[in-house]
GROMACS .gro file of C-alpha atoms in nm:
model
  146
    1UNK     CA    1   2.003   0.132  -2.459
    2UNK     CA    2   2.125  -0.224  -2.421
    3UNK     CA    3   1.889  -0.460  -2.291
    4UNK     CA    4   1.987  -0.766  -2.127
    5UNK     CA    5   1.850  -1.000  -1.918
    6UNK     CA    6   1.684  -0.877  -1.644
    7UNK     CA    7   1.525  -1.008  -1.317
    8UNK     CA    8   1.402  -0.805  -0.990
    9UNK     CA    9   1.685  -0.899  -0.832
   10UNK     CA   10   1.920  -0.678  -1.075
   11UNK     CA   11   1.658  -0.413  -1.093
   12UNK     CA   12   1.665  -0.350  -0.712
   13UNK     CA   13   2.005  -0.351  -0.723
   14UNK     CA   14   2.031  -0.062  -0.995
   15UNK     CA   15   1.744   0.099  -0.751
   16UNK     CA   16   2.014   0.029  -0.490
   17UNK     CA   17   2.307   0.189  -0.657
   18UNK     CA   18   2.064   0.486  -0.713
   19UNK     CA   19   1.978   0.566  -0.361
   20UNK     CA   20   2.347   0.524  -0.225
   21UNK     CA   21   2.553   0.598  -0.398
   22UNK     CA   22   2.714   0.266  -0.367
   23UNK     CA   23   2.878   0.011  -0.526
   24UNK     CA   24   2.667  -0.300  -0.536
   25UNK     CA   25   2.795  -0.603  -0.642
   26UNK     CA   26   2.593  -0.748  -0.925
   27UNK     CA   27   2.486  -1.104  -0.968
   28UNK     CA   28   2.312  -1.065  -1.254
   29UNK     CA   29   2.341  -0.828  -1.612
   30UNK     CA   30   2.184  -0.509  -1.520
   31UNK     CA   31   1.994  -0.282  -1.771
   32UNK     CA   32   2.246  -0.045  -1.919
   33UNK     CA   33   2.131   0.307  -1.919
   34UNK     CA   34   2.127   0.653  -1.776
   35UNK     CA   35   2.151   0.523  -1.397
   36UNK     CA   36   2.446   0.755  -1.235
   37UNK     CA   37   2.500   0.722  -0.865
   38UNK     CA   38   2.302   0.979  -0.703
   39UNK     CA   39   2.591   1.207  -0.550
   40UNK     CA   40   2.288   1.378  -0.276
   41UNK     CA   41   2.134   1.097  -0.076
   42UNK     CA   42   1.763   1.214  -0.060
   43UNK     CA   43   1.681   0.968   0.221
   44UNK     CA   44   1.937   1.097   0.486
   45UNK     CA   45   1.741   1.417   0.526
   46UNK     CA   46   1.451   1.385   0.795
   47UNK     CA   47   1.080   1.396   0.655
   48UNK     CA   48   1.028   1.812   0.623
   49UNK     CA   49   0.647   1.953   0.711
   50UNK     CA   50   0.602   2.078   0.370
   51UNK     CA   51   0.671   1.706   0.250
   52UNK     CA   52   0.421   1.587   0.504
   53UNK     CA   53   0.135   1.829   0.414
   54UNK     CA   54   0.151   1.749   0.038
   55UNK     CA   55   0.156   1.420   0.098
   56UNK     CA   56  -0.186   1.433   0.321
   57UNK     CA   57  -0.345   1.697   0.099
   58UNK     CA   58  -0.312   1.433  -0.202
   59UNK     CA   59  -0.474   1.188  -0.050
   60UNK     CA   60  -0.783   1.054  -0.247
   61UNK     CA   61  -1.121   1.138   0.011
   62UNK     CA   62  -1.370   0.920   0.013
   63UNK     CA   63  -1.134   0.578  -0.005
   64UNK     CA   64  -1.183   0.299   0.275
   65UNK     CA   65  -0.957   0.279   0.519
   66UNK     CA   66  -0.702  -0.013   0.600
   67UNK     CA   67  -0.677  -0.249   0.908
   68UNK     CA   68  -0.551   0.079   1.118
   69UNK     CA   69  -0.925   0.226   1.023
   70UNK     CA   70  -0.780   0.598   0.980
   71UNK     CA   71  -0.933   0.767   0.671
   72UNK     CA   72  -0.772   0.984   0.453
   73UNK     CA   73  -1.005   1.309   0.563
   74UNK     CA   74  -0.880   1.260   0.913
   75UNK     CA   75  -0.513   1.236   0.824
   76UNK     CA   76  -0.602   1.581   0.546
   77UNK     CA   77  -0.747   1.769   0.838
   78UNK     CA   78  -0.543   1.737   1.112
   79UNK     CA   79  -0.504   2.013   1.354
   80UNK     CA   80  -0.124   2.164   1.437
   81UNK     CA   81  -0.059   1.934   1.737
   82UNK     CA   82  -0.179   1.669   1.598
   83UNK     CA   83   0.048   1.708   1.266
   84UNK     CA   84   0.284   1.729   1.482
   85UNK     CA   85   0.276   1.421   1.617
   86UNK     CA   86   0.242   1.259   1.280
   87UNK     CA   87   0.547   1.435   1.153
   88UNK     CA   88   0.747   1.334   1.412
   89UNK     CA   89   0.622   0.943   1.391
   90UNK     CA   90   0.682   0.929   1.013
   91UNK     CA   91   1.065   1.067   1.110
   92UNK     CA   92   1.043   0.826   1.348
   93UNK     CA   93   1.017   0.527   1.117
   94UNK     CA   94   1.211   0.672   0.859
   95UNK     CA   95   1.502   0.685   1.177
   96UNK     CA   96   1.474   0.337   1.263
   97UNK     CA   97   1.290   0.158   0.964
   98UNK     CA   98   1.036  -0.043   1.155
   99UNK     CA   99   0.711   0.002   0.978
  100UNK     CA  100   0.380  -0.038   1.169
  101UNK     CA  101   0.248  -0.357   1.123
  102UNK     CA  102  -0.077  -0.253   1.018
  103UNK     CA  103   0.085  -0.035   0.712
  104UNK     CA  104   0.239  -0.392   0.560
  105UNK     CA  105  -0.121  -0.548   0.612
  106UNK     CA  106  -0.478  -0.519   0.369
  107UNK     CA  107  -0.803  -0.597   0.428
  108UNK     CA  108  -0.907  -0.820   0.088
  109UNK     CA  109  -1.276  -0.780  -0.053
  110UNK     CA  110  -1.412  -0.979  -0.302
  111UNK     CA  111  -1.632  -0.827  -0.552
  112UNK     CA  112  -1.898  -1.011  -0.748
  113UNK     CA  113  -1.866  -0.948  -1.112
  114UNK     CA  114  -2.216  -0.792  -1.253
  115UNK     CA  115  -2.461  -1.007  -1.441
  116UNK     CA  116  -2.216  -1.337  -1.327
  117UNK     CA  117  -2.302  -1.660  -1.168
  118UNK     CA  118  -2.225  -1.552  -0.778
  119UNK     CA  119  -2.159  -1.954  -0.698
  120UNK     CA  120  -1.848  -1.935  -0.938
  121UNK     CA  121  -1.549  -1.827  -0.804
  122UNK     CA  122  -1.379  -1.678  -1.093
  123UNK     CA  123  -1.645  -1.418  -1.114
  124UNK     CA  124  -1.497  -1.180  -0.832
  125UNK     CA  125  -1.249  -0.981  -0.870
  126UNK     CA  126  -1.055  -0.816  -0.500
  127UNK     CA  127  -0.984  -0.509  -0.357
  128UNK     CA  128  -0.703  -0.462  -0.128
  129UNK     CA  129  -0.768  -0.167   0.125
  130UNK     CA  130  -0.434  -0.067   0.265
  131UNK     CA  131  -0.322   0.207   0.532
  132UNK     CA  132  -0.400   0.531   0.461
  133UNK     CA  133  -0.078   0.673   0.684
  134UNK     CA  134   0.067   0.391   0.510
  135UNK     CA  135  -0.038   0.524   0.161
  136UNK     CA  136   0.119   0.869   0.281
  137UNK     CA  137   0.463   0.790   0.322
  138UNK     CA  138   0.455   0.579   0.054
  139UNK     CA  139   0.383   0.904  -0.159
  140UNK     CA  140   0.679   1.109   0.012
  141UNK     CA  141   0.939   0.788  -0.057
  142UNK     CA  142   0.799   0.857  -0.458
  143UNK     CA  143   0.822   1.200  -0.436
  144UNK     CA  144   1.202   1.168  -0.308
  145UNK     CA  145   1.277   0.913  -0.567
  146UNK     CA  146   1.116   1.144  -0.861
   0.00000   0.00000   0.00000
């Protein structure tokens, strides 16, 4: 494998190429590998159920939620109307693209190092909670893309 310069422009582009099948121009020297255009375009098909329910039952209990405030043992144990609905607003946004606002937004913690001076900044580190729902589709798009 060849390896030249690379940037994230040029590696979203390869992603690019990947998902569509298309011909991008490039800018910059991609990383020459084992990328083929992807002849079946795994993001025209609709969200299925089954991708939907593996997505929620992998969902890590016992996590915070995000700004939205749904936690993952809601989403896990949803009744049949109410999967449902979810199923048919994840196809929704994968339809039109417009992600809920709360999905691109996290909550950020600081958390004082142990044993460390609490009047000194450097000794927190952050956590980011993000949406839950958010988190789901997430796993689907990686699913698709695996």
């Amino acid at each position: 494998m060849l390896l030249h310069s690379i940037s994230v422009g040029s590696i979203a582009n390869t992603l690019t190429l990947k998902i569509h099948s298309s011909a991008v121009k490039q800018e910059t020297t991609l990383l020459q590998s084992e990328f083929e255009p992807c002849t079946e375009l795994v993001f025209d098909a609709p969200i299925t159920r089954d991708e939907l329910a593996c997505a929620l039952r992998s969902l890590n209990s016992g996590k915070s939620p995000g700004i939205d405030g749904i936690h993952s043992e809601f989403l896990s144990h949803l009744g049949s109307n109410a999967f449902e609905n979810v199923w048919t607003f994840f196809n929704l946004i994968r339809n039109t693209g417009i992600v809920p606002a709360e999905w691109r937004t996290s909550i950020i913690i600081p958390i004082h190092k142990k044993s460390k001076d609490p009047n000194m900044l450097q000794n927190y580190r952050h956590i980011s909670l993000t949406s839950i729902a958010g988190k789901a589709m997430e796993k689907i798009v990686v699913r698709r893309l695996n």
